PDB file of C-alpha atoms in Angstrom:
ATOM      1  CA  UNK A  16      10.410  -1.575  16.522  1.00 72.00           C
ATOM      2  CA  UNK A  17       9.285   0.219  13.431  1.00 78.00           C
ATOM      3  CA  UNK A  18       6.702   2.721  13.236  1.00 88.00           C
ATOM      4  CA  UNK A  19       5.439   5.928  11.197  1.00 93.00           C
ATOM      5  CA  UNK A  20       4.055   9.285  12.703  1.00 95.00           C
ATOM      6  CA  UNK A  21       1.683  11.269  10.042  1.00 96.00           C
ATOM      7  CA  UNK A  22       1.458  14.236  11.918  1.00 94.00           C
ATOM      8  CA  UNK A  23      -1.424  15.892   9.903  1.00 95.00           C
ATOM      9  CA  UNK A  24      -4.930  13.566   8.983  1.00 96.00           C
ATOM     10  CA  UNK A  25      -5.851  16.371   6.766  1.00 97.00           C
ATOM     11  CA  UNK A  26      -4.132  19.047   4.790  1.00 98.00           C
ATOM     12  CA  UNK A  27      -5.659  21.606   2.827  1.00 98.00           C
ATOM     13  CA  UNK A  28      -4.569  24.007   0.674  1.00 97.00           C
ATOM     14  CA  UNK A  29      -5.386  26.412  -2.021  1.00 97.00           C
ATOM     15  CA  UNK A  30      -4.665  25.625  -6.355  1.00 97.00           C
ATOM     16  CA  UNK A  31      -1.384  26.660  -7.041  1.00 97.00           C
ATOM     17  CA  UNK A  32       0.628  27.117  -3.287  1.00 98.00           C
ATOM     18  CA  UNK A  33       2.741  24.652  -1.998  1.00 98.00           C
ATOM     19  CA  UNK A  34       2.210  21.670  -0.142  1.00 98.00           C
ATOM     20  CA  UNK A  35       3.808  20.265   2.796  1.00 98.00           C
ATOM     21  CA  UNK A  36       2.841  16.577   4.403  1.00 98.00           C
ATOM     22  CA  UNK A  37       5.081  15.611   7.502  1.00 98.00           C
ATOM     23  CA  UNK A  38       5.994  11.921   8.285  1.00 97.00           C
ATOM     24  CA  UNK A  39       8.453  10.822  11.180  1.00 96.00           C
ATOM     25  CA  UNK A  40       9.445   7.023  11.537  1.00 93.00           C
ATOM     26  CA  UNK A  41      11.225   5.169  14.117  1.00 89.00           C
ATOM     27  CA  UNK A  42      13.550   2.070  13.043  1.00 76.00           C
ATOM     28  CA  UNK A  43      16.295   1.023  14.576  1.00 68.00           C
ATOM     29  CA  UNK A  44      18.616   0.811  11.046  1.00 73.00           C
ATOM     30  CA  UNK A  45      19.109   2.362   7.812  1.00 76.00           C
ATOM     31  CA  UNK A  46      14.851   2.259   6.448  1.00 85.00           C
ATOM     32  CA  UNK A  47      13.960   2.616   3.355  1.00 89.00           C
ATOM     33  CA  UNK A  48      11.109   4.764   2.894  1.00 92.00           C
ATOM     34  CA  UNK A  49       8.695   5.324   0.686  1.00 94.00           C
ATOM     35  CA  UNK A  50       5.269   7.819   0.144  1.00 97.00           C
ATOM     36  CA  UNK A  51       2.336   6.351  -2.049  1.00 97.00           C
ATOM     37  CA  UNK A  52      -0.912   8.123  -2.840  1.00 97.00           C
ATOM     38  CA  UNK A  53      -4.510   6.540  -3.384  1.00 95.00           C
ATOM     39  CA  UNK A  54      -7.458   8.422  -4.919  1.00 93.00           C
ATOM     40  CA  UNK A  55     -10.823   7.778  -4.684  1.00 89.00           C
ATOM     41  CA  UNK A  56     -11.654   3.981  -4.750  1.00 83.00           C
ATOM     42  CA  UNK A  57      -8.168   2.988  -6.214  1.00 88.00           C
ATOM     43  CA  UNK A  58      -4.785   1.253  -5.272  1.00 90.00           C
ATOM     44  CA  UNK A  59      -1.747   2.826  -4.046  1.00 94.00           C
ATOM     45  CA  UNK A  60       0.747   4.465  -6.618  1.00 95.00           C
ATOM     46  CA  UNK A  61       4.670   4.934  -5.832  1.00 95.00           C
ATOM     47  CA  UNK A  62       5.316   8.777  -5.541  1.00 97.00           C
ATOM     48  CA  UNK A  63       9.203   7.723  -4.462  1.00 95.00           C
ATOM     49  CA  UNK A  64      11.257   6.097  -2.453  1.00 93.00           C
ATOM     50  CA  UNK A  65      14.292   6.176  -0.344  1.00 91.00           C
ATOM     51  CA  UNK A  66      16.651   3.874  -0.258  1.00 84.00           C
ATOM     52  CA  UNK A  67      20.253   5.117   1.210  1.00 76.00           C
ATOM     53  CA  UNK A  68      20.942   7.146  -1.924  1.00 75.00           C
ATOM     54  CA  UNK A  69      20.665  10.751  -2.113  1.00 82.00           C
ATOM     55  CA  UNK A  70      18.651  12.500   0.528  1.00 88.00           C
ATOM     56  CA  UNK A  71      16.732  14.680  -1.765  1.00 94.00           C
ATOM     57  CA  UNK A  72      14.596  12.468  -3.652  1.00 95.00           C
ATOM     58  CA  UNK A  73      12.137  13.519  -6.673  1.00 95.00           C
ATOM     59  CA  UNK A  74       9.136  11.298  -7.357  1.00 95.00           C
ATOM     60  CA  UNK A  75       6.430  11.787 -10.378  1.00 95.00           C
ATOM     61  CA  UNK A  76       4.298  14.532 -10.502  1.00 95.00           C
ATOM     62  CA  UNK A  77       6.276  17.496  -8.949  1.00 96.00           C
ATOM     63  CA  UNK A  78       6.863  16.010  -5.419  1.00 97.00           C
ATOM     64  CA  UNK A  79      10.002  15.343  -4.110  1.00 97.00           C
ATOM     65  CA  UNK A  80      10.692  14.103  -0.390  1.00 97.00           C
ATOM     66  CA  UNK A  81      14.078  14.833   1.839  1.00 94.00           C
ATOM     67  CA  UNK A  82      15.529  11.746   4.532  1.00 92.00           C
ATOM     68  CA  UNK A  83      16.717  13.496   7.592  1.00 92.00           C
ATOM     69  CA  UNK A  84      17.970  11.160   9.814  1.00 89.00           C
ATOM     70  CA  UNK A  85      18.847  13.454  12.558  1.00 89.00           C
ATOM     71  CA  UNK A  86      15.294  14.433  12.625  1.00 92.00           C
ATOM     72  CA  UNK A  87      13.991  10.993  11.795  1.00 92.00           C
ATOM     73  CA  UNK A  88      11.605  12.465   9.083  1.00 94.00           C
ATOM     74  CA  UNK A  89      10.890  12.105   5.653  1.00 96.00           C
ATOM     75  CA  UNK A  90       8.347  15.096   4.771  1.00 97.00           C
ATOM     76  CA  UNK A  91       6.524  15.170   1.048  1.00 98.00           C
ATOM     77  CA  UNK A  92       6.160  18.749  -0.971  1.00 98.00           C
ATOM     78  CA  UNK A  93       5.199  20.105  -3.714  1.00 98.00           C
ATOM     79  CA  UNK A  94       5.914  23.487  -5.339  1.00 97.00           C
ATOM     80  CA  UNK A  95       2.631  24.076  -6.257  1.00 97.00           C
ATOM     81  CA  UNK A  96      -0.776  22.323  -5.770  1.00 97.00           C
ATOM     82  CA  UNK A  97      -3.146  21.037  -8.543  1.00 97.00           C
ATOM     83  CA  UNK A  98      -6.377  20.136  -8.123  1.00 96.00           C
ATOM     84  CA  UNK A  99      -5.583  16.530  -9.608  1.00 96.00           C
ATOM     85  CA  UNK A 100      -3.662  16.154  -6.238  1.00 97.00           C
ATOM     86  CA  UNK A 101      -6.127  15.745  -3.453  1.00 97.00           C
ATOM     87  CA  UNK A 102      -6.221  12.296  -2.417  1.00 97.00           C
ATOM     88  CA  UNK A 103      -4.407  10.067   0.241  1.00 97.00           C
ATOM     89  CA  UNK A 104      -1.540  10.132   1.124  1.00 98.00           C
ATOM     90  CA  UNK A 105       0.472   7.438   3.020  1.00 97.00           C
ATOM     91  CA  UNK A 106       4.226   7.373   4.539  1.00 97.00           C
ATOM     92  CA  UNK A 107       5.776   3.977   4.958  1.00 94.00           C
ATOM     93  CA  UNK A 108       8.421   2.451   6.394  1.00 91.00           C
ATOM     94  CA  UNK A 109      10.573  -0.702   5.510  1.00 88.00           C
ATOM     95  CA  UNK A 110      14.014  -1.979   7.071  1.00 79.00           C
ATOM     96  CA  UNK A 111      16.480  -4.984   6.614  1.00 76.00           C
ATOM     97  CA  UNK A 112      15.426  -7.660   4.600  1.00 77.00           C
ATOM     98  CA  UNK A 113      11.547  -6.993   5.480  1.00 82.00           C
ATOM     99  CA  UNK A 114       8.712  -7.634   3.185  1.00 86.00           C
ATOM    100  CA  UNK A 115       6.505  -6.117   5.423  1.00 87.00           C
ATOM    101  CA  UNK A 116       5.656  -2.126   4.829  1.00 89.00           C
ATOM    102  CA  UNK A 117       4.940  -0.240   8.291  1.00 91.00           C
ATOM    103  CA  UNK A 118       1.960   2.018   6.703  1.00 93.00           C
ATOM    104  CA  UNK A 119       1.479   5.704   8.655  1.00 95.00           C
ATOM    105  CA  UNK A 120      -1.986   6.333   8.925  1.00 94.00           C
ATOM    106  CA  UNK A 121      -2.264   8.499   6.044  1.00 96.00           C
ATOM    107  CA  UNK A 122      -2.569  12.261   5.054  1.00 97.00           C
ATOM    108  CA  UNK A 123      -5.899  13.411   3.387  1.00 97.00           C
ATOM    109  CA  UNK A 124      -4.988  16.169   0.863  1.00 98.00           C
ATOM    110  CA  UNK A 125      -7.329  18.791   0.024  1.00 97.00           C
ATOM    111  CA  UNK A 126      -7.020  21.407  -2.639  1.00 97.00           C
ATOM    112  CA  UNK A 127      -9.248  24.279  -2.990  1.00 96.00           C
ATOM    113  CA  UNK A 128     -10.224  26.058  -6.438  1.00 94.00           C
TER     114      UNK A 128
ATOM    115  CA  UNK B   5      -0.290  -2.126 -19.809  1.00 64.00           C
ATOM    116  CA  UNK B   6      -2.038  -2.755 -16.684  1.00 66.00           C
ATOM    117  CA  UNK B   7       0.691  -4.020 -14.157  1.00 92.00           C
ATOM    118  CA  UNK B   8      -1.406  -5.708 -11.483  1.00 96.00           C
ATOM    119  CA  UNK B   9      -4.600  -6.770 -12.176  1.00 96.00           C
ATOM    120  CA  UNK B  10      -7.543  -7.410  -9.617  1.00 96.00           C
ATOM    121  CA  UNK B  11     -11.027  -8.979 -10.751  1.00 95.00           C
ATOM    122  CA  UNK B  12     -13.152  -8.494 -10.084  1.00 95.00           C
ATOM    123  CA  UNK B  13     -13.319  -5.265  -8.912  1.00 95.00           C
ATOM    124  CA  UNK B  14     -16.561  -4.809  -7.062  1.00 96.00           C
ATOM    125  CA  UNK B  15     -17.639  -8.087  -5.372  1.00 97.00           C
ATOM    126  CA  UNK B  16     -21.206  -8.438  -3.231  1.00 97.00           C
ATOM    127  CA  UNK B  17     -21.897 -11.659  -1.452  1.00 96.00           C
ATOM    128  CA  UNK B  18     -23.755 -13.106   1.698  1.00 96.00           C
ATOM    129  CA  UNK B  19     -22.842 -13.639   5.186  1.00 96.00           C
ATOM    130  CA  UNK B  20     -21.038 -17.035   4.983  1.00 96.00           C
ATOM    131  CA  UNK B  21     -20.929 -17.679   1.239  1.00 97.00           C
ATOM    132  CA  UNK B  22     -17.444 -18.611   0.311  1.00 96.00           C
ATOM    133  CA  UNK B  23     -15.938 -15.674  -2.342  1.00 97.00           C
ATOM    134  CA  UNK B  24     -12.810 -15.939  -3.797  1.00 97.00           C
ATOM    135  CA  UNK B  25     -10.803 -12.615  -5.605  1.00 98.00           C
ATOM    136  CA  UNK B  26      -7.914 -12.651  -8.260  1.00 98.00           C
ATOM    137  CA  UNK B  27      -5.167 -11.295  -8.871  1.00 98.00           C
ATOM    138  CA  UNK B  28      -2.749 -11.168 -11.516  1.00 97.00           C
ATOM    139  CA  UNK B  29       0.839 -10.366 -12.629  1.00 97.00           C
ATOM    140  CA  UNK B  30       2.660  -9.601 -15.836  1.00 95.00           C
ATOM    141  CA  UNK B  31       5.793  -8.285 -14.104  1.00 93.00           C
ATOM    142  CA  UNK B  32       7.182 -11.474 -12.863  1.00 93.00           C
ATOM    143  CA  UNK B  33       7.643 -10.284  -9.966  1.00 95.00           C
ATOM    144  CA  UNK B  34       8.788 -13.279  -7.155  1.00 94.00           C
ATOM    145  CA  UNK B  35       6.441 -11.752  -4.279  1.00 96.00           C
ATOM    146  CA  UNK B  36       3.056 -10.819  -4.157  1.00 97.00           C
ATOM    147  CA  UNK B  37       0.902 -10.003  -1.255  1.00 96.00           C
ATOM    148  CA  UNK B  38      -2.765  -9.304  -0.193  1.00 97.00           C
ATOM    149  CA  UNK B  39      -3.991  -6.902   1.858  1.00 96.00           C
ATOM    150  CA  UNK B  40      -7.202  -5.419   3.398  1.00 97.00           C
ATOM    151  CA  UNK B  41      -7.746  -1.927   3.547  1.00 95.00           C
ATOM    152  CA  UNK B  42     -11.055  -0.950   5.417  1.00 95.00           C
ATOM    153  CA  UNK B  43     -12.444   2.430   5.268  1.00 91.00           C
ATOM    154  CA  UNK B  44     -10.455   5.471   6.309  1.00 89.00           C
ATOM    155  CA  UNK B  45      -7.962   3.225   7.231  1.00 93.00           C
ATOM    156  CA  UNK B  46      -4.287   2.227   6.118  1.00 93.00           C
ATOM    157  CA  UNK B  47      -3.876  -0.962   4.280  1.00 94.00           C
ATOM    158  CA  UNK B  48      -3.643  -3.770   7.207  1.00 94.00           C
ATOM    159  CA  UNK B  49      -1.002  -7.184   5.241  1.00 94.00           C
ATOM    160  CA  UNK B  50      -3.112 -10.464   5.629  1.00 96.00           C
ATOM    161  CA  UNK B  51       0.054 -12.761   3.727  1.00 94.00           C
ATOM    162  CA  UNK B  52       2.540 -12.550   1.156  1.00 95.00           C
ATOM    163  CA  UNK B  53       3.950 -15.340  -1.256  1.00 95.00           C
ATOM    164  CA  UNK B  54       7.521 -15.637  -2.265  1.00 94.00           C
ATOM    165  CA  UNK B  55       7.651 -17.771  -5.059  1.00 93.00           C
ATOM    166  CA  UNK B  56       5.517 -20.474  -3.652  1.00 93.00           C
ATOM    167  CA  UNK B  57       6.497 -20.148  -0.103  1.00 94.00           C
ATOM    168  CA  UNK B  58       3.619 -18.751   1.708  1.00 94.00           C
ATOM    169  CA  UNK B  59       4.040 -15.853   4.554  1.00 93.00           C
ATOM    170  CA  UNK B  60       0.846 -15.476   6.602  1.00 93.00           C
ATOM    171  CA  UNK B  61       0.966 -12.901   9.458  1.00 92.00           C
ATOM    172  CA  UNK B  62       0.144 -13.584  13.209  1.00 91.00           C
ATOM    173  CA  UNK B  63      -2.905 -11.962  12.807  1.00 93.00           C
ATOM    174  CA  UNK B  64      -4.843 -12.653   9.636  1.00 95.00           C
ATOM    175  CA  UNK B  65      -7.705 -14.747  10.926  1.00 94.00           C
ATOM    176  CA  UNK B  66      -7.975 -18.451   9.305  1.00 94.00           C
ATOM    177  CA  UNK B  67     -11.200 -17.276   7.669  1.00 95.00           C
ATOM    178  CA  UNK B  68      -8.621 -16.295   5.000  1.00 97.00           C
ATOM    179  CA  UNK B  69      -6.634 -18.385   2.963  1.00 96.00           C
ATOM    180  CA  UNK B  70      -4.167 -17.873  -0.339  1.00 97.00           C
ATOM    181  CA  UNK B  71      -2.941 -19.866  -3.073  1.00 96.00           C
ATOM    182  CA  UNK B  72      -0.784 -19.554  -5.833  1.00 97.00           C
ATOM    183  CA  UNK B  73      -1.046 -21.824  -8.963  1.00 96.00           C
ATOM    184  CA  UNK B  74       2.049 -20.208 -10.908  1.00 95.00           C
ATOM    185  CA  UNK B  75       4.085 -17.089 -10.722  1.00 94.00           C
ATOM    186  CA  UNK B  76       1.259 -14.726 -12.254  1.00 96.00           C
ATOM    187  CA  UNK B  77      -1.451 -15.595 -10.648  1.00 97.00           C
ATOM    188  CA  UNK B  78      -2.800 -15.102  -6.988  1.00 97.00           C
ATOM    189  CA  UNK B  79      -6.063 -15.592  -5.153  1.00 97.00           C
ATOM    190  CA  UNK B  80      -7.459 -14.301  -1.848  1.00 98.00           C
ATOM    191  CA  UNK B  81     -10.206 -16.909  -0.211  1.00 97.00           C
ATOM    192  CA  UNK B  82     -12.151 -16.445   2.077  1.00 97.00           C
ATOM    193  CA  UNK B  83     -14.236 -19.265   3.331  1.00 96.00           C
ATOM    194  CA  UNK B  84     -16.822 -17.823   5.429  1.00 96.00           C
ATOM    195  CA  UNK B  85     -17.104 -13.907   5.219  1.00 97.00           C
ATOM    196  CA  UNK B  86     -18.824 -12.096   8.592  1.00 96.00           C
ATOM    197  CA  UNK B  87     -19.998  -8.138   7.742  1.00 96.00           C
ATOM    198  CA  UNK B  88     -16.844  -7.059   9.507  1.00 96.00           C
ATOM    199  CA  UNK B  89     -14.911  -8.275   5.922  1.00 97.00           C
ATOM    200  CA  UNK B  90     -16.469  -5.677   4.270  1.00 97.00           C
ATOM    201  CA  UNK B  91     -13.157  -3.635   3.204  1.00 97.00           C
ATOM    202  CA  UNK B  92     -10.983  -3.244   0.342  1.00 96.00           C
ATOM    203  CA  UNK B  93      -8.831  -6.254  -0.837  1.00 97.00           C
ATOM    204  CA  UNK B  94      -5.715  -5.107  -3.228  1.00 96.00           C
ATOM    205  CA  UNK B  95      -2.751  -7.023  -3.880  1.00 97.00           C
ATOM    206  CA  UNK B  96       0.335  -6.204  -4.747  1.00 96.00           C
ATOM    207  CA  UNK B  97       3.923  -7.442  -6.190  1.00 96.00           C
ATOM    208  CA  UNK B  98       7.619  -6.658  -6.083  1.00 94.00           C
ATOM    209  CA  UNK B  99      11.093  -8.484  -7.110  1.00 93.00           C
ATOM    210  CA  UNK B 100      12.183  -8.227  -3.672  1.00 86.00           C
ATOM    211  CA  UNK B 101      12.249  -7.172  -0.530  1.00 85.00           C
ATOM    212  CA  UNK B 102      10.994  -3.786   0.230  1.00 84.00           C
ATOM    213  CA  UNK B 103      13.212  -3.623   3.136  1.00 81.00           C
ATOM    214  CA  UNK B 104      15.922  -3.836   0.583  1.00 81.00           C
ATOM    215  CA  UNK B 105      14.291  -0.811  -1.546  1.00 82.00           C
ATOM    216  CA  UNK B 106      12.188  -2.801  -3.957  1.00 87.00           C
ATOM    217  CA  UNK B 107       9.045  -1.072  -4.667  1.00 91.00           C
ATOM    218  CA  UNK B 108       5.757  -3.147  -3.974  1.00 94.00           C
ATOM    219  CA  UNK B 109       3.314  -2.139  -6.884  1.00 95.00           C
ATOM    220  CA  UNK B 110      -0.307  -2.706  -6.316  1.00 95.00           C
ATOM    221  CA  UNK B 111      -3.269  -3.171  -8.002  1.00 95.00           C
ATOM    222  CA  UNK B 112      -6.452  -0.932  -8.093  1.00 94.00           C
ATOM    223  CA  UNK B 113      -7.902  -3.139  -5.726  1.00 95.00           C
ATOM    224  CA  UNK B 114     -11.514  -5.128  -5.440  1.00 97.00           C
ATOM    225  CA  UNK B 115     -14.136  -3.510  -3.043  1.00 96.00           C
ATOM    226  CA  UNK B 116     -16.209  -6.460  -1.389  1.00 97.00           C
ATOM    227  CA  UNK B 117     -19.503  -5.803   0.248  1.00 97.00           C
ATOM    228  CA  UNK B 118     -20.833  -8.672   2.529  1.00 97.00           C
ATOM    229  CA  UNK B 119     -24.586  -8.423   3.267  1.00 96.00           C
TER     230      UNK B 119
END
């Protein structure tokens, strides 16, 4: 069975240092994964996706998000943090054919002046 | 260029009055999907559409229903709505499969409030 692990509900950091959010899955084959934020009283938005291409993947932005499958995780950064950033955050899972997403139970971000 | 479009986007009705919510497409895209998102929570899938066949999950209570007239359009029904329906409704679209690496894109969503 599929499932995401957000290991942090909230994050905070300060303008201008980096960010890290940490997501492990579980799936039995080859996911595809994907990170989307939501601000304030809005939908979701794609940051990127993985999908059995390169490990490294950039998104919009300034994040970019590496697949290691060893370590079954799929961790969001970001050089440096702007204030335009704090929001939700939410890792998600997909495998096969599926059109269901597994959602993790999202990351708030927090960014302090 | 809006993508996915929800109306409306704040909804208030009364415990038990039928409401129904919209949603439209002008990527035409083959699936699209509803959801409910309640606060602080992750977005839970009530169905999803491909083409005209219609995916409900296990758990999405009959109190909620779906149709789709044509390819861009999509509504969410829901015939009797208790307080515990108070949530978030978005929907969202994609080519394919996300399993397969299509993207779903969603829209900005319609926050009902049931009195």
């Amino acid at each position: 069975a599929q499932s995401v692990t957000q290991l942090d509900s909230h994050v905070s950091v300060s303008e201008g240092t980096p960010v890290l959010l940490r997501c492990n899955y579980s799936s039995s084959y080859s996911p595809s994964l994907f990170w989307y934020v939501q601000h304030p009283n809005k939908g979701l938005q794609l940051l990127l996706k993985y999908t059995s291409a390169a490990t490294l993947v950039k998104g919009i932005n300034g994040f970019e998000a590496e697949f290691k499958k060893s370590e079954t995780s799929f961790h969001l950064t970001k050089p440096s943090a702007h204030m335009s950033d704090a929001a939700e955050y939410f890792c998600v899972v997909s495998m096969d054919s599926s059109y269901k997403l597994i959602f993790g139970s999202g990351t708030r971000l927090l960014v302090r002046p | 260029d809006a993508m996915v479009i929800q109306n409306p986007r704040y909804q208030v009705t009364q415990f038990g009055k039928p409401v129904t919510l919209s949603c439209s497409q002008t990527l035409n895209h083959n699936v699209m999907y509803w959801y409910q998102q309640k606060s602080s929570q992750a977005p839970k899938l009530l169905f999803h559409y491909y083409d005209k066949d219609f995916n409900n999950e296990a758990d999405t209570p009959d109190n909620f229903q779906s149709r789709r007239p044509n390819t861009s359009f999509c509504f969410l029904d829901i015939r009797s709505p208790g307080l515990g329906d108070t949530a978030m409704y978005l929907c969202a679209t994609s080519r394919g499969a996300p399993g397969a690496g299509e993207t779903q894109y969603f829209g900005p969503g319609t926050r009902l409030l049931v009195l």
